[in-house]
């Protein structure tokens, strides 16, 4: 038995430009630069993890320091190439930016950079995660980047390009590495499986490639893990079990149940997802991705290369059963569920409730259709009715109004002012507000009471969080603009908090004295809202003593 095992990510690490996968734009630029002898003194490689930044830096170092170089095809056989591959070259120094981030480390680097390479053409510094270097250290490095020694080449790598100072960026050639396509990752995994004598099904390879989400290193690590579990074979069932990957058949059944509004089936499918061990958050991500793919299938089927023909036909079928607005609503519900899942301690419960919400029967009404209906109604009124000038009715201030703590506050009466001649259909406004608002507003409005009273739209919410959210100036202005478009005239949004009927009585029991009780009554949101709407004031509060 071979005692020296090497993981796939290291064993099959590209050693030349021709072996680099999914970064053709970078390979072409670098090879052309070497061929034309246009080698820069500093390069910056940026991109997500596992896409080949450090690997490409090593390949570039081999191309520059190969005994046959500079060359676009390093021999991989000379001492220089072998030492770079093994990480022991004295002229190619790999530095971790996280552990060498101080100004003293950079000063030492600057001092060493002045000396010529020992046996190669270039002294090359590869600094990984360069964004973690401190600000002072970056400043110390600037001088060397401005006037570098002719024998020095810097290659920086980072996963967070935004954290690299502009002064550094302007002195480097920046190469942005892309996420690797799923099909390219799958091809590489098949090559590894064949080389290692591992039996891997196409379904398993595809699942691993998708789960890697563009990272070749992640895909290779997952492949090693599942191969170890399967004892030398990789099956689709093993991948689903180990990684908690959602079964596409299960996802498809959920989509079908949503289209048919079958809540009973959704409860069963949600329970099945939990029973199979799928991570609720990952399951939700997979469902959101499939929802997105349904939308894409309605637009351009060619943009879904990772699906089999049978899967594509299912996407087309679902797309015909759903409108664009319905698909967008499904996606928004999944996003809201994902956010709630992060805040709530029972993700499986959030998943179940989110799936049930997807099955709600709702007639999606477009804002444009509502506006057209309002315009048509207004045109009819203008033809059949003379112009009427609305009179402003002033309401005198509220005087000598007594708040009895034993009686629940009466519902607010809002002025029945003329709305500028537009016909207001109360049933249209709630749908318009929910359809045109951004999360979390639609979710709040789902549980709120929405009434049209004169020139005001009264939204009564059930909790203080919802009240504070809708009272934010930008949110409230946005809602008023939506209502204005629907009714064709100015409108106000009034947000109320639904109070329990015995609120004043509770205040009475908890208060220590008359002054405290009166203050607590005045602080009630419904009292404050009434004063704001009617521009009034409370002249007298009578507190009844117990007994």
PDB file of N, CA and C in Angstrom, residues 76 96 183 214 249 270 302 314 363 518:
ATOM      1  N   UNK A  76       9.402  21.708 -17.492  1.00  0.00           N
ATOM      2  CA  UNK A  76       8.993  20.956 -16.302  1.00  0.00           C
ATOM      3  C   UNK A  76      10.004  19.890 -15.897  1.00  0.00           C
ATOM      4  N   UNK A  96       2.752  34.375   2.382  1.00  0.00           N
ATOM      5  CA  UNK A  96       1.357  34.472   2.817  1.00  0.00           C
ATOM      6  C   UNK A  96       1.110  35.874   3.354  1.00  0.00           C
ATOM      7  N   UNK A 183     -19.345  22.519 -16.805  1.00  0.00           N
ATOM      8  CA  UNK A 183     -18.947  21.467 -17.757  1.00  0.00           C
ATOM      9  C   UNK A 183     -17.428  21.264 -17.759  1.00  0.00           C
ATOM     10  N   UNK A 214     -18.161  26.719  -9.313  1.00  0.00           N
ATOM     11  CA  UNK A 214     -17.113  27.432 -10.035  1.00  0.00           C
ATOM     12  C   UNK A 214     -15.715  27.258  -9.500  1.00  0.00           C
ATOM     13  N   UNK A 249     -35.334  15.321  -8.514  1.00  0.00           N
ATOM     14  CA  UNK A 249     -36.697  14.801  -8.632  1.00  0.00           C
ATOM     15  C   UNK A 249     -37.587  15.396  -7.554  1.00  0.00           C
ATOM     16  N   UNK A 270     -41.936  18.452   2.014  1.00  0.00           N
ATOM     17  CA  UNK A 270     -41.079  19.136   2.983  1.00  0.00           C
ATOM     18  C   UNK A 270     -40.572  18.155   4.035  1.00  0.00           C
ATOM     19  N   UNK A 302     -31.062  27.793 -24.601  1.00  0.00           N
ATOM     20  CA  UNK A 302     -29.650  27.522 -24.876  1.00  0.00           C
ATOM     21  C   UNK A 302     -28.746  27.921 -23.717  1.00  0.00           C
ATOM     22  N   UNK A 314     -38.957  19.445 -18.873  1.00  0.00           N
ATOM     23  CA  UNK A 314     -39.722  19.753 -17.660  1.00  0.00           C
ATOM     24  C   UNK A 314     -39.706  21.251 -17.376  1.00  0.00           C
ATOM     25  N   UNK A 363     -54.051  36.046  -7.659  1.00  0.00           N
ATOM     26  CA  UNK A 363     -54.155  36.624  -8.994  1.00  0.00           C
ATOM     27  C   UNK A 363     -53.204  37.801  -9.065  1.00  0.00           C
ATOM     28  N   UNK A 518     -51.026  58.631  32.903  1.00  0.00           N
ATOM     29  CA  UNK A 518     -51.349  59.580  31.834  1.00  0.00           C
ATOM     30  C   UNK A 518     -50.260  59.598  30.768  1.00  0.00           C
TER      31      UNK A 518
END
